Tab-separated table of C-alpha atoms in Angstrom:
chain	number	residue	atom	x	y	z
D	113	MET	CA	-218.741	-141.981	-88.777
D	114	ALA	CA	-218.242	-142.009	-92.543
D	115	THR	CA	-220.673	-139.139	-92.917
D	116	GLU	CA	-218.758	-137.038	-90.372
D	117	ARG	CA	-215.455	-137.707	-92.150
D	118	THR	CA	-216.955	-136.766	-95.506
D	119	ALA	CA	-218.337	-133.520	-94.070
D	120	ALA	CA	-215.002	-132.682	-92.506
D	121	ARG	CA	-213.217	-133.189	-95.808
D	122	ALA	CA	-215.732	-131.070	-97.678
D	123	GLU	CA	-215.446	-128.216	-95.191
D	124	PRO	CA	-213.606	-125.245	-96.758
D	125	ARG	CA	-210.200	-124.620	-95.276
D	126	ASP	CA	-208.466	-121.329	-94.649
D	127	ASP	CA	-204.819	-120.863	-95.694
D	128	ALA	CA	-204.198	-118.661	-92.667
D	129	GLY	CA	-203.983	-121.482	-90.189
D	130	GLY	CA	-205.687	-124.575	-91.525
D	131	LYS	CA	-209.075	-123.611	-90.050
D	132	PRO	CA	-212.280	-122.649	-91.843
D	133	ASP	CA	-212.445	-118.928	-92.492
D	134	GLY	CA	-214.809	-117.385	-89.988
D	135	ALA	CA	-215.011	-120.551	-87.831
D	136	GLU	CA	-213.316	-120.814	-84.439
D	137	GLY	CA	-211.701	-117.448	-85.078
D	138	ARG	CA	-210.926	-114.942	-82.359
D	139	PRO	CA	-213.402	-112.096	-81.770
D	140	ASP	CA	-212.580	-108.943	-83.715
D	141	GLY	CA	-212.342	-106.984	-80.472
D	142	ALA	CA	-209.633	-109.289	-79.132
D	143	VAL	CA	-207.620	-109.007	-82.348
D	144	VAL	CA	-207.919	-105.209	-82.337
D	145	ARG	CA	-206.905	-105.044	-78.669
D	146	ASP	CA	-203.774	-107.114	-79.228
D	147	ALA	CA	-202.874	-105.252	-82.413
D	148	LEU	CA	-203.242	-101.870	-80.721
D	149	GLY	CA	-201.155	-103.088	-77.791
D	150	VAL	CA	-198.290	-103.987	-80.112
D	151	GLY	CA	-198.666	-100.840	-82.216
D	152	ILE	CA	-198.679	-98.483	-79.247
D	153	ALA	CA	-195.911	-100.239	-77.307
D	154	VAL	CA	-193.501	-100.303	-80.249
D	155	GLY	CA	-194.642	-96.991	-81.711
D	156	LEU	CA	-193.525	-95.127	-78.594
D	157	SER	CA	-189.928	-96.173	-79.273
D	158	GLY	CA	-189.997	-93.856	-82.275
D	159	PHE	CA	-189.173	-91.137	-79.766
D	160	ALA	CA	-185.826	-92.834	-79.098
D	161	PHE	CA	-185.153	-92.994	-82.826
D	162	GLY	CA	-185.918	-89.309	-83.256
D	163	VAL	CA	-183.495	-88.412	-80.475
D	164	THR	CA	-180.801	-90.749	-81.777
D	165	SER	CA	-181.164	-89.560	-85.355
D	166	ALA	CA	-180.960	-85.901	-84.394
D	167	GLY	CA	-177.958	-86.658	-82.203
D	168	SER	CA	-176.184	-88.333	-85.126
D	169	GLY	CA	-176.371	-85.124	-87.158
D	170	LEU	CA	-179.413	-85.722	-89.345
D	171	THR	CA	-181.793	-82.825	-89.842
D	172	LEU	CA	-185.412	-82.834	-88.738
D	173	LEU	CA	-186.552	-83.380	-92.324
D	174	GLN	CA	-184.138	-86.273	-92.885
D	175	THR	CA	-185.163	-87.920	-89.620
D	176	CYS	CA	-188.878	-87.730	-90.396
D	177	ALA	CA	-188.304	-88.877	-93.993
D	178	LEU	CA	-186.583	-92.038	-92.726
D	179	SER	CA	-189.581	-92.975	-90.592
D	180	LEU	CA	-192.080	-92.128	-93.317
D	181	LEU	CA	-190.314	-93.930	-96.160
D	182	VAL	CA	-188.174	-96.649	-94.574
D	183	PHE	CA	-190.400	-97.551	-91.602
D	184	THR	CA	-188.416	-100.440	-90.191
D	185	GLY	CA	-186.960	-99.609	-86.803
D	186	ALA	CA	-183.946	-101.922	-86.755
D	187	SER	CA	-182.696	-100.629	-90.098
D	188	GLN	CA	-183.291	-97.023	-89.083
D	189	PHE	CA	-181.388	-97.425	-85.812
D	190	ALA	CA	-178.549	-99.210	-87.634
D	191	LEU	CA	-178.304	-96.415	-90.181
D	192	VAL	CA	-178.161	-93.519	-87.729
D	193	GLY	CA	-175.945	-95.512	-85.356
D	194	ALA	CA	-173.352	-96.058	-88.075
D	195	LEU	CA	-173.499	-92.401	-89.082
D	196	ALA	CA	-173.107	-91.293	-85.471
D	197	ALA	CA	-170.017	-93.506	-85.158
D	198	GLY	CA	-168.444	-91.769	-88.140
D	199	GLY	CA	-169.275	-94.309	-90.823
D	200	GLY	CA	-169.817	-93.326	-94.432
D	201	PRO	CA	-173.331	-93.062	-95.861
D	202	PHE	CA	-172.881	-96.068	-98.176
D	203	THR	CA	-171.608	-98.321	-95.386
D	204	ALA	CA	-174.422	-97.201	-93.096
D	205	ALA	CA	-177.001	-97.762	-95.838
D	206	ALA	CA	-175.595	-101.227	-96.567
D	207	GLY	CA	-175.997	-102.307	-92.956
D	208	ALA	CA	-179.543	-100.962	-92.852
D	209	PHE	CA	-180.346	-102.725	-96.126
D	210	PHE	CA	-179.201	-106.152	-94.926
D	211	LEU	CA	-181.243	-105.790	-91.750
D	212	GLY	CA	-184.281	-104.865	-93.825
D	213	VAL	CA	-183.988	-107.876	-96.130
D	214	ARG	CA	-185.850	-110.002	-93.578
D	215	ASN	CA	-189.032	-108.068	-94.382
D	216	ALA	CA	-188.979	-109.535	-97.886
D	217	PHE	CA	-189.294	-113.028	-96.394
D	218	TYR	CA	-192.180	-111.842	-94.234
D	219	GLY	CA	-193.816	-110.550	-97.387
D	220	LEU	CA	-193.642	-113.944	-99.076
D	221	ARG	CA	-195.591	-115.555	-96.238
D	222	LEU	CA	-198.015	-112.673	-95.699
D	223	SER	CA	-198.902	-112.474	-99.392
D	224	GLN	CA	-200.331	-115.988	-99.141
D	225	LEU	CA	-201.842	-115.479	-95.725
D	226	LEU	CA	-203.619	-112.174	-96.391
D	227	ALA	CA	-204.392	-112.680	-100.108
D	228	LEU	CA	-204.922	-108.956	-100.614
D	229	PRO	CA	-206.073	-107.532	-103.968
D	230	ARG	CA	-203.218	-106.737	-106.347
D	231	ALA	CA	-204.006	-103.024	-106.294
D	232	VAL	CA	-203.555	-102.918	-102.503
D	233	ARG	CA	-200.360	-104.970	-102.224
D	234	PRO	CA	-197.857	-102.188	-103.104
D	235	PHE	CA	-199.293	-100.021	-100.317
D	236	ALA	CA	-199.525	-102.907	-97.846
D	237	ALA	CA	-195.858	-103.723	-98.484
D	238	GLN	CA	-194.895	-100.568	-96.571
D	239	TRP	CA	-196.328	-102.140	-93.416
D	240	VAL	CA	-194.616	-105.530	-93.741
D	241	ILE	CA	-192.408	-105.481	-90.638
D	242	ASP	CA	-191.717	-107.661	-87.593
D	243	GLU	CA	-194.747	-106.523	-85.619
D	244	THR	CA	-197.390	-106.791	-88.335
D	245	ALA	CA	-196.060	-110.194	-89.364
D	246	ALA	CA	-196.146	-111.458	-85.780
D	247	VAL	CA	-199.713	-110.289	-85.127
D	248	SER	CA	-201.011	-111.559	-88.482
D	249	LEU	CA	-199.395	-114.991	-88.195
D	250	ALA	CA	-200.815	-115.423	-84.694
D	251	GLN	CA	-204.416	-115.302	-85.958
D	252	PRO	CA	-206.259	-118.564	-86.743
D	253	THR	CA	-208.307	-117.179	-89.663
D	254	ARG	CA	-207.655	-114.990	-92.679
D	255	ARG	CA	-210.147	-112.404	-91.462
D	256	GLY	CA	-208.297	-112.107	-88.158
D	257	ALA	CA	-204.938	-111.952	-89.927
D	258	ARG	CA	-206.109	-109.116	-92.164
D	259	LEU	CA	-207.608	-107.201	-89.250
D	260	GLY	CA	-204.479	-107.654	-87.165
D	261	PHE	CA	-202.252	-106.554	-90.032
D	262	VAL	CA	-204.237	-103.387	-90.741
D	263	VAL	CA	-204.687	-102.297	-87.121
D	264	THR	CA	-201.083	-103.015	-86.174
D	265	GLY	CA	-199.686	-101.369	-89.293
D	266	LEU	CA	-201.869	-98.268	-89.074
D	267	SER	CA	-201.419	-97.630	-85.352
D	268	LEU	CA	-197.688	-98.292	-85.465
D	269	TYR	CA	-197.089	-96.185	-88.575
D	270	VAL	CA	-198.971	-93.170	-87.219
D	271	LEU	CA	-197.482	-93.334	-83.730
D	272	TRP	CA	-193.949	-94.138	-84.901
D	273	ASN	CA	-193.866	-91.109	-87.173
D	274	LEU	CA	-195.440	-88.840	-84.565
D	275	THR	CA	-192.980	-89.855	-81.839
D	276	THR	CA	-190.091	-89.595	-84.307
D	277	LEU	CA	-191.035	-85.960	-84.881
D	278	LEU	CA	-191.370	-85.290	-81.152
D	279	GLY	CA	-188.062	-87.009	-80.421
D	280	ALA	CA	-186.196	-85.018	-83.051
D	281	LEU	CA	-187.720	-81.750	-81.821
D	282	GLY	CA	-186.884	-82.670	-78.244
D	283	ALA	CA	-183.278	-83.466	-79.155
D	284	GLU	CA	-182.893	-80.058	-80.773
D	285	ALA	CA	-184.334	-78.414	-77.671
D	286	ILE	CA	-182.017	-80.122	-75.157
D	287	GLY	CA	-178.909	-79.589	-77.262
D	288	ASP	CA	-176.024	-82.067	-76.991
D	289	THR	CA	-177.565	-85.532	-76.710
D	290	ASP	CA	-174.224	-87.108	-75.748
D	291	ALA	CA	-174.205	-85.066	-72.541
D	292	TRP	CA	-177.514	-86.680	-71.574
D	293	GLY	CA	-176.457	-90.167	-72.599
D	294	LEU	CA	-179.295	-90.374	-75.129
D	295	ASP	CA	-176.978	-91.814	-77.771
D	296	ALA	CA	-177.538	-95.153	-76.045
D	297	ALA	CA	-181.324	-94.947	-76.369
D	298	GLY	CA	-181.429	-96.486	-79.847
D	299	PRO	CA	-179.304	-99.573	-79.091
D	300	ALA	CA	-181.138	-100.070	-75.793
D	301	VAL	CA	-184.534	-100.115	-77.500
D	302	PHE	CA	-183.256	-102.443	-80.213
D	303	LEU	CA	-181.903	-104.907	-77.646
D	304	ALA	CA	-185.150	-104.744	-75.679
D	305	LEU	CA	-187.097	-105.703	-78.793
D	306	LEU	CA	-184.647	-108.425	-79.809
D	307	ALA	CA	-184.082	-110.200	-76.485
D	308	PRO	CA	-187.559	-111.800	-76.153
D	309	MET	CA	-187.215	-113.288	-79.651
D	310	LEU	CA	-184.149	-115.377	-78.712
D	311	ARG	CA	-185.922	-118.543	-77.593
D	312	THR	CA	-183.728	-121.387	-78.872
D	313	GLY	CA	-180.121	-122.253	-78.285
D	314	THR	CA	-179.291	-121.654	-81.942
D	315	GLU	CA	-180.776	-118.165	-81.852
D	316	ARG	CA	-178.844	-117.302	-78.695
D	317	ALA	CA	-175.645	-118.642	-80.225
D	318	VAL	CA	-176.137	-116.486	-83.331
D	319	ALA	CA	-176.800	-113.413	-81.206
D	320	GLY	CA	-173.791	-114.062	-78.979
D	321	LEU	CA	-171.415	-114.595	-81.894
D	322	ALA	CA	-172.763	-111.493	-83.630
D	323	VAL	CA	-172.069	-109.438	-80.506
D	324	LEU	CA	-168.512	-110.799	-80.282
D	325	LEU	CA	-167.834	-110.055	-83.941
D	326	GLY	CA	-169.361	-106.593	-83.806
D	327	LEU	CA	-167.613	-105.472	-80.628
D	328	GLY	CA	-164.344	-107.273	-81.350
D	329	LEU	CA	-163.931	-105.738	-84.794
D	330	LEU	CA	-165.135	-102.282	-83.770
D	331	PRO	CA	-161.615	-100.954	-82.964
D	332	VAL	CA	-160.032	-102.249	-86.195
D	333	LEU	CA	-162.674	-101.724	-88.913
D	334	PRO	CA	-164.357	-98.552	-90.163
D	335	ALA	CA	-167.657	-97.603	-88.544
D	336	GLY	CA	-170.566	-99.581	-89.950
D	337	VAL	CA	-168.454	-102.460	-91.273
D	338	PRO	CA	-168.519	-104.527	-88.029
D	339	VAL	CA	-172.311	-104.677	-88.336
D	340	LEU	CA	-171.983	-106.210	-91.796
D	341	VAL	CA	-169.395	-108.732	-90.596
D	342	ALA	CA	-171.622	-109.648	-87.645
D	343	ALA	CA	-174.217	-110.856	-90.153
D	344	LEU	CA	-171.880	-113.811	-90.831
D	345	ALA	CA	-172.767	-115.158	-87.380
D	346	ALA	CA	-175.959	-116.792	-88.663
D	347	PRO	CA	-174.412	-118.925	-91.451
D	348	ALA	CA	-171.439	-119.769	-89.224
D	349	VAL	CA	-173.608	-121.105	-86.399
D	350	LEU	CA	-175.887	-122.993	-88.793
D	351	TRP	CA	-172.856	-124.564	-90.504
D	352	ALA	CA	-171.413	-125.651	-87.158
D	353	ARG	CA	-174.767	-127.065	-86.089
D	354	GLY	CA	-175.047	-129.005	-89.348
D	355	ARG	CA	-171.568	-130.471	-88.909
D	356	ARG	CA	-172.362	-131.515	-85.344
D	357	SER	CA	-175.626	-133.161	-86.403
D	358	ALA	CA	-173.834	-135.020	-89.191
D	359	THR	CA	-171.192	-136.233	-86.742
D	360	HIS	CA	-173.814	-137.554	-84.331
D	361	GLN	CA	-175.578	-139.381	-87.144
D	362	ASP	CA	-172.385	-140.929	-88.504
D	363	GLY	CA	-171.303	-142.125	-85.035
D	364	PRO	CA	-173.995	-144.807	-84.534
D	365	ARG	CA	-173.509	-146.010	-88.109
D	366	GLU	CA	-169.807	-146.613	-87.535
D	367	GLU	CA	-170.587	-148.548	-84.353
D	368	GLU	CA	-173.092	-150.739	-86.200
D	369	ARG	CA	-170.440	-151.619	-88.758
């Protein structure tokens, strides 16, 4: 028994998930299959972005440049949505920026998980998004995390940019996108991606309050500003939850006294 414990302690651990690197990991084929599934499924929604962006007045070059350089769908949809609603470029960019800040927190975790060489990190940072983070964090070993990150990032980046181009070209061909109702394609895709992520009561409360703030302030604030105000939903719900927890904890103490 003592020998087994000593061997277990001496066994090298992997930072990716607390398991030895290369041991009990998923087969490479399974990781690639899952990564491609995510990359292809999400990459196809680039078509909706291309249509929405062209419908908001951006040129083909501007639309493709956003996907090539920004490459974070939520921020891109927020930007073109604000512009389509008549918002100024700075307000639209501010909303897109705040949505994109979450990727920086993904990067902090992935930098430890993937442990990529310093020369590669600036290029890998372009692929730090929701999907690559989700696939990488789901792997039990560092090898699997790296493979999932690369396959998801590469497939999604290529397909997203290709479908963005096709969507923008298609929007120019059909003419007025409002007449076809395609202006709703972007928000619909964004909601479809967001809904499965709302698993706890706190997350649903944040989403619900954000919707109320965004829609309620839409008639009275300039375009793009309601999105920024809706970001206050998260700290408001967390503050209320903290107050409620503190009240429940103080209640039994008062009764004991």
